[in-house]
PDB file of C-alpha atoms and ligand atoms in Angstrom:
ATOM      1  CA  MET H   1      -6.726 -11.911 -89.273  1.00  0.00           C
ATOM      2  CA  LYS H   2      -9.811 -13.728 -88.031  1.00  0.00           C
ATOM      3  CA  ILE H   3      -9.129 -17.434 -87.631  1.00  0.00           C
ATOM      4  CA  ALA H   4     -11.980 -19.754 -88.639  1.00  0.00           C
ATOM      5  CA  LYS H   5     -13.151 -21.953 -85.751  1.00  0.00           C
ATOM      6  CA  SER H   6     -13.250 -24.868 -88.153  1.00  0.00           C
ATOM      7  CA  HIS H   7      -9.493 -24.639 -88.750  1.00  0.00           C
ATOM      8  CA  PRO H   8      -7.887 -27.865 -87.450  1.00  0.00           C
ATOM      9  CA  ARG H   9      -5.220 -25.852 -85.627  1.00  0.00           C
ATOM     10  CA  TYR H  10      -7.609 -23.194 -84.307  1.00  0.00           C
ATOM     11  CA  ALA H  11      -6.467 -23.327 -80.648  1.00  0.00           C
ATOM     12  CA  SER H  12      -2.774 -23.216 -81.550  1.00  0.00           C
ATOM     13  CA  LEU H  13      -3.283 -20.347 -84.014  1.00  0.00           C
ATOM     14  CA  LEU H  14      -5.168 -18.314 -81.413  1.00  0.00           C
ATOM     15  CA  VAL H  15      -2.241 -18.643 -79.017  1.00  0.00           C
ATOM     16  CA  ARG H  16       0.173 -17.716 -81.800  1.00  0.00           C
ATOM     17  CA  GLN H  17      -1.902 -14.606 -82.447  1.00  0.00           C
ATOM     18  CA  LYS H  18      -1.549 -13.548 -78.788  1.00  0.00           C
ATOM     19  CA  ILE H  19       2.233 -13.710 -79.098  1.00  0.00           C
ATOM     20  CA  GLU H  20       2.136 -11.749 -82.377  1.00  0.00           C
ATOM     21  CA  ARG H  21       0.036  -9.066 -80.655  1.00  0.00           C
ATOM     22  CA  GLY H  22       2.496  -9.058 -77.790  1.00  0.00           C
ATOM     23  CA  VAL H  23       5.250  -8.135 -80.251  1.00  0.00           C
ATOM     24  CA  GLN H  24       3.071  -5.483 -81.907  1.00  0.00           C
ATOM     25  CA  GLU H  25       2.309  -3.922 -78.517  1.00  0.00           C
ATOM     26  CA  GLY H  26       5.981  -3.864 -77.542  1.00  0.00           C
ATOM     27  CA  ILE H  27       5.521  -6.403 -74.725  1.00  0.00           C
ATOM     28  CA  THR H  28       7.108  -9.464 -76.283  1.00  0.00           C
ATOM     29  CA  SER H  29      10.576  -9.423 -77.862  1.00  0.00           C
ATOM     30  CA  LEU H  30      11.340 -10.851 -81.298  1.00  0.00           C
ATOM     31  CA  ASN H  31      13.271 -13.572 -79.511  1.00  0.00           C
ATOM     32  CA  GLY H  32      10.045 -14.388 -77.713  1.00  0.00           C
ATOM     33  CA  LEU H  33       8.667 -15.551 -81.064  1.00  0.00           C
ATOM     34  CA  ILE H  34      11.521 -18.036 -81.359  1.00  0.00           C
ATOM     35  CA  ALA H  35      10.987 -19.294 -77.816  1.00  0.00           C
ATOM     36  CA  HIS H  36       7.311 -19.756 -78.607  1.00  0.00           C
ATOM     37  CA  GLY H  37       8.136 -21.745 -81.732  1.00  0.00           C
ATOM     38  CA  ARG H  38      10.327 -24.067 -79.717  1.00  0.00           C
ATOM     39  CA  GLY H  39       7.495 -24.530 -77.249  1.00  0.00           C
ATOM     40  CA  GLU H  40       5.009 -25.308 -80.029  1.00  0.00           C
ATOM     41  CA  ALA H  41       7.245 -28.060 -81.370  1.00  0.00           C
ATOM     42  CA  PHE H  42       7.350 -29.770 -77.973  1.00  0.00           C
ATOM     43  CA  ASP H  43       3.621 -29.298 -77.533  1.00  0.00           C
ATOM     44  CA  TYR H  44       3.064 -31.097 -80.824  1.00  0.00           C
ATOM     45  CA  LEU H  45       5.104 -34.040 -79.541  1.00  0.00           C
ATOM     46  CA  LEU H  46       3.094 -34.023 -76.307  1.00  0.00           C
ATOM     47  CA  GLY H  47      -0.156 -34.274 -78.293  1.00  0.00           C
ATOM     48  CA  GLU H  48      -1.146 -30.758 -77.132  1.00  0.00           C
ATOM     49  CA  LYS H  49      -2.684 -32.084 -73.938  1.00  0.00           C
ATOM     50  CA  THR H  50      -1.982 -31.990 -70.213  1.00  0.00           C
ATOM     51  CA  HIS H  51      -0.445 -35.268 -69.055  1.00  0.00           C
ATOM     52  CA  ALA H  52      -0.426 -36.938 -65.626  1.00  0.00           C
ATOM     53  CA  PHE H  53       3.177 -35.772 -65.009  1.00  0.00           C
ATOM     54  CA  ALA H  54       2.001 -32.158 -65.407  1.00  0.00           C
ATOM     55  CA  ILE H  55      -0.927 -32.707 -63.033  1.00  0.00           C
ATOM     56  CA  ALA H  56       1.454 -34.130 -60.400  1.00  0.00           C
ATOM     57  CA  ALA H  57       3.689 -31.065 -60.807  1.00  0.00           C
ATOM     58  CA  ILE H  58       0.709 -28.688 -60.621  1.00  0.00           C
ATOM     59  CA  GLU H  59      -0.343 -30.311 -57.327  1.00  0.00           C
ATOM     60  CA  ALA H  60       3.175 -29.907 -55.930  1.00  0.00           C
ATOM     61  CA  ALA H  61       3.392 -26.317 -57.201  1.00  0.00           C
ATOM     62  CA  SER H  62       0.109 -25.419 -55.548  1.00  0.00           C
ATOM     63  CA  ALA H  63       1.213 -26.869 -52.213  1.00  0.00           C
ATOM     64  CA  MET H  64       4.599 -25.148 -52.448  1.00  0.00           C
ATOM     65  CA  LEU H  65       3.044 -21.772 -53.261  1.00  0.00           C
ATOM     66  CA  LEU H  66       0.491 -22.005 -50.446  1.00  0.00           C
ATOM     67  CA  THR H  67       3.112 -22.948 -47.856  1.00  0.00           C
ATOM     68  CA  ALA H  68       5.633 -20.307 -48.999  1.00  0.00           C
ATOM     69  CA  LYS H  69       6.450 -17.320 -46.777  1.00  0.00           C
ATOM     70  CA  HIS H  70       7.166 -14.918 -49.629  1.00  0.00           C
ATOM     71  CA  PRO H  71       6.060 -16.309 -52.993  1.00  0.00           C
ATOM     72  CA  VAL H  72       6.790 -14.114 -56.022  1.00  0.00           C
ATOM     73  CA  ILE H  73       5.613 -14.440 -59.621  1.00  0.00           C
ATOM     74  CA  SER H  74       8.327 -13.564 -62.134  1.00  0.00           C
ATOM     75  CA  VAL H  75       6.915 -12.458 -65.491  1.00  0.00           C
ATOM     76  CA  ASN H  76       8.342 -11.790 -68.946  1.00  0.00           C
ATOM     77  CA  GLY H  77       7.117 -10.729 -72.386  1.00  0.00           C
ATOM     78  CA  ASN H  78       5.759 -14.125 -73.408  1.00  0.00           C
ATOM     79  CA  THR H  79       3.936 -14.948 -70.184  1.00  0.00           C
ATOM     80  CA  THR H  80       2.367 -11.468 -70.085  1.00  0.00           C
ATOM     81  CA  ALA H  81       1.141 -11.738 -73.680  1.00  0.00           C
ATOM     82  CA  LEU H  82      -0.262 -15.254 -73.216  1.00  0.00           C
ATOM     83  CA  VAL H  83      -1.901 -15.287 -69.768  1.00  0.00           C
ATOM     84  CA  PRO H  84      -2.193 -11.771 -68.273  1.00  0.00           C
ATOM     85  CA  TYR H  85      -5.488 -12.363 -66.440  1.00  0.00           C
ATOM     86  CA  GLU H  86      -4.329 -15.673 -65.022  1.00  0.00           C
ATOM     87  CA  LEU H  87      -1.055 -14.158 -63.743  1.00  0.00           C
ATOM     88  CA  VAL H  88      -3.023 -11.433 -61.990  1.00  0.00           C
ATOM     89  CA  SER H  89      -5.436 -14.023 -60.521  1.00  0.00           C
ATOM     90  CA  LEU H  90      -2.493 -16.033 -59.247  1.00  0.00           C
ATOM     91  CA  ALA H  91      -0.994 -12.934 -57.599  1.00  0.00           C
ATOM     92  CA  ASN H  92      -4.337 -12.082 -55.977  1.00  0.00           C
ATOM     93  CA  THR H  93      -4.925 -15.645 -54.776  1.00  0.00           C
ATOM     94  CA  LEU H  94      -1.486 -15.805 -53.135  1.00  0.00           C
ATOM     95  CA  HIS H  95      -1.329 -12.124 -52.079  1.00  0.00           C
ATOM     96  CA  ALA H  96       2.008 -12.188 -53.882  1.00  0.00           C
ATOM     97  CA  PRO H  97       3.667  -9.570 -56.091  1.00  0.00           C
ATOM     98  CA  LEU H  98       4.354  -9.884 -59.792  1.00  0.00           C
ATOM     99  CA  GLU H  99       7.927  -8.932 -60.737  1.00  0.00           C
ATOM    100  CA  VAL H 100       9.135  -8.162 -64.263  1.00  0.00           C
ATOM    101  CA  ASN H 101      12.462  -9.673 -65.291  1.00  0.00           C
ATOM    102  CA  LEU H 102      13.488  -9.841 -68.944  1.00  0.00           C
ATOM    103  CA  PHE H 103      16.137 -11.799 -70.830  1.00  0.00           C
ATOM    104  CA  HIS H 104      16.326  -9.135 -73.576  1.00  0.00           C
ATOM    105  CA  THR H 105      15.906  -6.259 -71.201  1.00  0.00           C
ATOM    106  CA  SER H 106      14.773  -2.742 -72.089  1.00  0.00           C
ATOM    107  CA  SER H 107      13.362  -0.199 -69.697  1.00  0.00           C
ATOM    108  CA  GLU H 108      10.650   0.708 -72.195  1.00  0.00           C
ATOM    109  CA  ARG H 109       9.456  -2.896 -72.513  1.00  0.00           C
ATOM    110  CA  ILE H 110       9.558  -3.332 -68.727  1.00  0.00           C
ATOM    111  CA  GLN H 111       7.250  -0.311 -68.346  1.00  0.00           C
ATOM    112  CA  ARG H 112       4.909  -1.580 -71.052  1.00  0.00           C
ATOM    113  CA  ILE H 113       4.626  -4.958 -69.346  1.00  0.00           C
ATOM    114  CA  LYS H 114       3.894  -3.296 -66.013  1.00  0.00           C
ATOM    115  CA  LYS H 115       1.165  -1.127 -67.584  1.00  0.00           C
ATOM    116  CA  TYR H 116      -0.309  -4.089 -69.471  1.00  0.00           C
ATOM    117  CA  LEU H 117      -0.584  -6.146 -66.288  1.00  0.00           C
ATOM    118  CA  GLU H 118      -2.083  -3.190 -64.417  1.00  0.00           C
ATOM    119  CA  LYS H 119      -4.635  -2.825 -67.226  1.00  0.00           C
ATOM    120  CA  HIS H 120      -5.511  -6.463 -66.524  1.00  0.00           C
ATOM    121  CA  GLY H 121      -6.081  -5.739 -62.827  1.00  0.00           C
ATOM    122  CA  ALA H 122      -2.632  -6.172 -61.237  1.00  0.00           C
ATOM    123  CA  LYS H 123      -2.249  -4.345 -57.920  1.00  0.00           C
ATOM    124  CA  SER H 124       1.497  -4.720 -57.442  1.00  0.00           C
ATOM    125  CA  VAL H 125       3.975  -5.054 -60.311  1.00  0.00           C
ATOM    126  CA  LEU H 126       7.547  -4.792 -59.047  1.00  0.00           C
ATOM    127  CA  LEU H 127      10.537  -3.868 -61.198  1.00  0.00           C
ATOM    128  CA  PRO H 128      14.241  -4.704 -60.793  1.00  0.00           C
ATOM    129  CA  GLU H 129      16.235  -2.260 -58.648  1.00  0.00           C
ATOM    130  CA  LYS H 130      19.931  -1.553 -59.211  1.00  0.00           C
ATOM    131  CA  LYS H 131      20.578  -1.701 -55.453  1.00  0.00           C
ATOM    132  CA  TYR H 132      19.477  -5.317 -55.062  1.00  0.00           C
ATOM    133  CA  THR H 133      21.033  -8.299 -56.797  1.00  0.00           C
ATOM    134  CA  ILE H 134      21.094 -12.076 -56.664  1.00  0.00           C
ATOM    135  CA  ASN H 135      24.395 -13.954 -56.980  1.00  0.00           C
ATOM    136  CA  HIS H 136      25.623 -16.415 -59.611  1.00  0.00           C
ATOM    137  CA  ILE H 137      24.389 -14.457 -62.622  1.00  0.00           C
ATOM    138  CA  ALA H 138      26.467 -11.932 -64.546  1.00  0.00           C
ATOM    139  CA  SER H 139      23.895 -10.192 -66.765  1.00  0.00           C
ATOM    140  CA  ALA H 140      21.475  -7.408 -65.862  1.00  0.00           C
ATOM    141  CA  ARG H 141      19.088 -10.187 -64.868  1.00  0.00           C
ATOM    142  CA  LYS H 142      20.794 -10.209 -61.485  1.00  0.00           C
ATOM    143  CA  TYR H 143      18.871  -7.051 -60.511  1.00  0.00           C
ATOM    144  CA  VAL H 144      15.810  -7.810 -58.421  1.00  0.00           C
ATOM    145  CA  ASN H 145      13.278  -5.993 -56.291  1.00  0.00           C
ATOM    146  CA  LYS H 146      13.833  -5.778 -52.543  1.00  0.00           C
ATOM    147  CA  ASP H 147      10.203  -6.659 -51.766  1.00  0.00           C
ATOM    148  CA  GLY H 148      10.020  -9.283 -54.489  1.00  0.00           C
ATOM    149  CA  ILE H 149      12.547 -11.852 -55.656  1.00  0.00           C
ATOM    150  CA  TYR H 150      15.242 -10.540 -53.286  1.00  0.00           C
ATOM    151  CA  LYS H 151      13.360 -11.793 -50.249  1.00  0.00           C
ATOM    152  CA  ALA H 152      11.330 -14.558 -51.923  1.00  0.00           C
ATOM    153  CA  ASP H 153      11.577 -18.151 -50.735  1.00  0.00           C
ATOM    154  CA  VAL H 154       9.552 -19.505 -53.678  1.00  0.00           C
ATOM    155  CA  VAL H 155       9.712 -18.019 -57.197  1.00  0.00           C
ATOM    156  CA  PHE H 156       7.136 -18.989 -59.802  1.00  0.00           C
ATOM    157  CA  VAL H 157       8.977 -18.361 -63.056  1.00  0.00           C
ATOM    158  CA  PRO H 158       7.397 -19.847 -66.167  1.00  0.00           C
ATOM    159  CA  LEU H 159       9.112 -19.897 -69.606  1.00  0.00           C
ATOM    160  CA  GLU H 160      12.513 -19.072 -68.195  1.00  0.00           C
ATOM    161  CA  ASP H 161      16.041 -19.599 -69.447  1.00  0.00           C
ATOM    162  CA  GLY H 162      18.341 -22.065 -67.743  1.00  0.00           C
ATOM    163  CA  ASP H 163      20.957 -19.646 -66.401  1.00  0.00           C
ATOM    164  CA  ARG H 164      18.481 -17.647 -64.390  1.00  0.00           C
ATOM    165  CA  ALA H 165      16.622 -20.704 -63.117  1.00  0.00           C
ATOM    166  CA  GLU H 166      19.930 -22.137 -61.937  1.00  0.00           C
ATOM    167  CA  ALA H 167      20.982 -18.839 -60.337  1.00  0.00           C
ATOM    168  CA  LEU H 168      17.710 -18.604 -58.427  1.00  0.00           C
ATOM    169  CA  VAL H 169      18.193 -22.134 -57.093  1.00  0.00           C
ATOM    170  CA  LYS H 170      21.798 -21.315 -56.091  1.00  0.00           C
ATOM    171  CA  ASN H 171      20.390 -18.305 -54.209  1.00  0.00           C
ATOM    172  CA  LYS H 172      18.395 -20.816 -52.145  1.00  0.00           C
ATOM    173  CA  LYS H 173      15.060 -20.057 -53.766  1.00  0.00           C
ATOM    174  CA  LYS H 174      12.636 -22.812 -54.612  1.00  0.00           C
ATOM    175  CA  VAL H 175      11.842 -22.492 -58.306  1.00  0.00           C
ATOM    176  CA  ILE H 176       8.583 -23.499 -59.948  1.00  0.00           C
ATOM    177  CA  THR H 177       8.554 -23.356 -63.728  1.00  0.00           C
ATOM    178  CA  ILE H 178       6.309 -24.204 -66.659  1.00  0.00           C
ATOM    179  CA  ASP H 179       8.239 -25.443 -69.675  1.00  0.00           C
ATOM    180  CA  LEU H 180       7.093 -27.595 -72.585  1.00  0.00           C
ATOM    181  CA  ASN H 181      10.622 -28.894 -73.063  1.00  0.00           C
ATOM    182  CA  PRO H 182      11.444 -31.485 -70.376  1.00  0.00           C
ATOM    183  CA  LEU H 183      15.073 -31.467 -71.567  1.00  0.00           C
ATOM    184  CA  SER H 184      15.716 -27.734 -71.165  1.00  0.00           C
ATOM    185  CA  ARG H 185      18.174 -26.564 -68.549  1.00  0.00           C
ATOM    186  CA  THR H 186      15.363 -24.716 -66.811  1.00  0.00           C
ATOM    187  CA  SER H 187      13.304 -27.901 -66.556  1.00  0.00           C
ATOM    188  CA  ARG H 188      16.310 -29.745 -65.143  1.00  0.00           C
ATOM    189  CA  LYS H 189      17.287 -27.071 -62.630  1.00  0.00           C
ATOM    190  CA  ALA H 190      13.855 -26.133 -61.276  1.00  0.00           C
ATOM    191  CA  THR H 191      12.469 -27.545 -58.041  1.00  0.00           C
ATOM    192  CA  VAL H 192       9.081 -28.198 -59.656  1.00  0.00           C
ATOM    193  CA  THR H 193       8.720 -28.374 -63.447  1.00  0.00           C
ATOM    194  CA  ILE H 194       5.283 -28.391 -65.028  1.00  0.00           C
ATOM    195  CA  VAL H 195       5.810 -29.797 -68.525  1.00  0.00           C
ATOM    196  CA  ASP H 196       2.771 -28.346 -70.233  1.00  0.00           C
ATOM    197  CA  ASN H 197       1.618 -25.317 -72.203  1.00  0.00           C
ATOM    198  CA  ILE H 198       1.207 -22.286 -69.955  1.00  0.00           C
ATOM    199  CA  VAL H 199      -2.199 -21.567 -71.496  1.00  0.00           C
ATOM    200  CA  ARG H 200      -3.475 -24.960 -70.297  1.00  0.00           C
ATOM    201  CA  THR H 201      -1.596 -24.961 -66.986  1.00  0.00           C
ATOM    202  CA  MET H 202      -2.692 -21.623 -65.538  1.00  0.00           C
ATOM    203  CA  PRO H 203      -6.439 -22.383 -65.256  1.00  0.00           C
ATOM    204  CA  LEU H 204      -5.611 -25.810 -63.796  1.00  0.00           C
ATOM    205  CA  LEU H 205      -3.199 -24.320 -61.267  1.00  0.00           C
ATOM    206  CA  LEU H 206      -5.743 -21.691 -60.205  1.00  0.00           C
ATOM    207  CA  ALA H 207      -8.394 -24.389 -59.700  1.00  0.00           C
ATOM    208  CA  GLN H 208      -5.921 -26.531 -57.728  1.00  0.00           C
ATOM    209  CA  LEU H 209      -5.055 -23.583 -55.462  1.00  0.00           C
ATOM    210  CA  LYS H 210      -8.732 -22.978 -54.781  1.00  0.00           C
ATOM    211  CA  ARG H 211      -9.168 -26.604 -53.669  1.00  0.00           C
ATOM    212  CA  ASP H 212      -5.917 -26.621 -51.690  1.00  0.00           C
ATOM    213  CA  LYS H 213      -6.812 -23.516 -49.693  1.00  0.00           C
ATOM    214  CA  LYS H 214      -9.125 -25.806 -47.701  1.00  0.00           C
ATOM    215  CA  ILE H 215      -6.311 -28.266 -46.907  1.00  0.00           C
ATOM    216  CA  SER H 216      -4.116 -28.151 -43.805  1.00  0.00           C
ATOM    217  CA  GLU H 217      -0.595 -26.701 -44.001  1.00  0.00           C
ATOM    218  CA  GLN H 218       0.808 -29.991 -42.733  1.00  0.00           C
ATOM    219  CA  ALA H 219      -0.852 -32.003 -45.527  1.00  0.00           C
ATOM    220  CA  LEU H 220       0.444 -29.526 -48.100  1.00  0.00           C
ATOM    221  CA  GLN H 221       3.980 -29.748 -46.713  1.00  0.00           C
ATOM    222  CA  LYS H 222       3.799 -33.536 -46.896  1.00  0.00           C
ATOM    223  CA  ARG H 223       2.797 -33.297 -50.530  1.00  0.00           C
ATOM    224  CA  VAL H 224       5.772 -31.061 -51.300  1.00  0.00           C
ATOM    225  CA  GLN H 225       8.161 -33.474 -49.570  1.00  0.00           C
ATOM    226  CA  ALA H 226       6.768 -36.479 -51.427  1.00  0.00           C
ATOM    227  CA  TYR H 227       7.124 -34.852 -54.840  1.00  0.00           C
ATOM    228  CA  ASN H 228       9.920 -36.120 -57.089  1.00  0.00           C
ATOM    229  CA  ASN H 229      10.677 -33.739 -59.972  1.00  0.00           C
ATOM    230  CA  ALA H 230      13.216 -36.013 -61.685  1.00  0.00           C
ATOM    231  CA  ALA H 231      10.628 -38.818 -61.893  1.00  0.00           C
ATOM    232  CA  GLN H 232       8.046 -36.521 -63.500  1.00  0.00           C
ATOM    233  CA  LEU H 233      10.623 -35.218 -65.996  1.00  0.00           C
ATOM    234  CA  ASN H 234      11.501 -38.793 -66.819  1.00  0.00           C
ATOM    235  CA  SER H 235       7.854 -39.574 -67.619  1.00  0.00           C
ATOM    236  CA  ALA H 236       7.644 -36.462 -69.789  1.00  0.00           C
ATOM    237  CA  GLU H 237      10.777 -37.418 -71.699  1.00  0.00           C
ATOM    238  CA  LYS H 238       9.459 -40.961 -72.254  1.00  0.00           C
ATOM    239  CA  THR H 239       6.277 -39.458 -73.706  1.00  0.00           C
ATOM    240  CA  ILE H 240       8.117 -37.426 -76.333  1.00  0.00           C
ATOM    241  CA  ARG H 241      10.732 -40.079 -77.112  1.00  0.00           C
ATOM    242  CA  PRO H 242       9.551 -43.497 -75.980  1.00  0.00           C
ATOM    243  CA  GLN H 243      12.834 -45.195 -76.998  1.00  0.00           C
ATOM    244  CA  ALA H 244      14.916 -43.066 -74.586  1.00  0.00           C
TER     245      ALA H 244
HETATM  246  P1  ATP E   1      17.145 -23.449 -71.398  1.00  0.00           P
HETATM  247  O1  ATP E   1      18.067 -22.275 -71.259  1.00  0.00           O
HETATM  248  O2  ATP E   1      16.265 -23.637 -70.213  1.00  0.00           O
HETATM  249  O3  ATP E   1      17.788 -24.740 -71.847  1.00  0.00           O
HETATM  250  P2  ATP E   1      15.981 -22.431 -73.915  1.00  0.00           P
HETATM  251  O4  ATP E   1      17.252 -21.807 -74.310  1.00  0.00           O
HETATM  252  O5  ATP E   1      15.254 -23.326 -74.848  1.00  0.00           O
HETATM  253  O6  ATP E   1      16.093 -23.179 -72.529  1.00  0.00           O
HETATM  254  P3  ATP E   1      14.317 -20.127 -73.919  1.00  0.00           P
HETATM  255  O7  ATP E   1      14.184 -20.081 -75.385  1.00  0.00           O
HETATM  256  O8  ATP E   1      14.848 -18.978 -73.165  1.00  0.00           O
HETATM  257  O9  ATP E   1      15.010 -21.364 -73.383  1.00  0.00           O
HETATM  258  O10 ATP E   1      12.931 -20.431 -73.201  1.00  0.00           O
HETATM  259  C1  ATP E   1      11.820 -20.828 -73.735  1.00  0.00           C
HETATM  260  C2  ATP E   1      11.361 -22.105 -73.106  1.00  0.00           C
HETATM  261  O11 ATP E   1       9.973 -21.967 -72.883  1.00  0.00           O
HETATM  262  C3  ATP E   1      11.569 -23.284 -74.052  1.00  0.00           C
HETATM  263  O12 ATP E   1      12.025 -24.406 -73.365  1.00  0.00           O
HETATM  264  C4  ATP E   1      10.163 -23.531 -74.628  1.00  0.00           C
HETATM  265  O13 ATP E   1       9.955 -24.891 -74.880  1.00  0.00           O
HETATM  266  C5  ATP E   1       9.274 -23.053 -73.487  1.00  0.00           C
HETATM  267  N1  ATP E   1       7.972 -22.520 -73.950  1.00  0.00           N
HETATM  268  C6  ATP E   1       7.718 -21.678 -74.971  1.00  0.00           C
HETATM  269  N2  ATP E   1       6.412 -21.411 -75.069  1.00  0.00           N
HETATM  270  C7  ATP E   1       5.800 -22.083 -74.077  1.00  0.00           C
HETATM  271  C8  ATP E   1       4.453 -22.188 -73.638  1.00  0.00           C
HETATM  272  N3  ATP E   1       3.457 -21.580 -74.263  1.00  0.00           N
HETATM  273  N4  ATP E   1       4.205 -22.958 -72.538  1.00  0.00           N
HETATM  274  C9  ATP E   1       5.215 -23.597 -71.890  1.00  0.00           C
HETATM  275  N5  ATP E   1       6.497 -23.547 -72.266  1.00  0.00           N
HETATM  276  C10 ATP E   1       6.797 -22.799 -73.344  1.00  0.00           C
END
């Protein structure tokens, strides 16, 4: 269906359409629709705009990614459907691999996601390997790629569920997430939480990385050390429920 530009919820409906197409193409799971709906509700409460707490987190994320030894970008069915070009740009900017890891896993969907990202220009899309696992997680999500998450020091993992975010942290990885819900377990467990819609965040993060590439490693490390995730989450929570 063609959405009229004059529709008051044009931008939101366009994003919804991307998720619908993701399901039709076998990239996004049906559960991905539910996760998206939850995100939309929080976005509504946030006024569908990027707040200062998200900008602070984007700045910290950029510095953390640029100072990482082995950054890896973990993708799923929702992120691939919503921002494929931006994920590929991020991978190219950081010379980092993309790695597919799904909550509702299926080898067919994993392959489709890989192909979809390659169609959008991805050079390296890694898949989980049965020989390599991370600890503290019981499901098939423990399987990781030797050249990806297994050896990563920083994992960029937007729209994630809490168990996996927590497991990654327990495996001594620094975790950067994007999550519209500042109260989710993922938001609480991550090292850096960008409370914003991924479709708004990705272009901002790419622009920040471009600027930060000119900045010294020492200055970037200082920025990472100065960042306080709990304080930013607190600001986000106050925005959606001022009485809290
Ligand atoms: P948790 O296990 O972390 O408590 P959950 O069970 O709500 O969270 P899921 O449904 O697995 O987690 O994950 C979806 C998360 O992604 C939700 O917190 C939702 O708000 C967020 N989300 C959905 N769509 C977007 C989007 N476009 N941009 C940013 N965040 C989003």
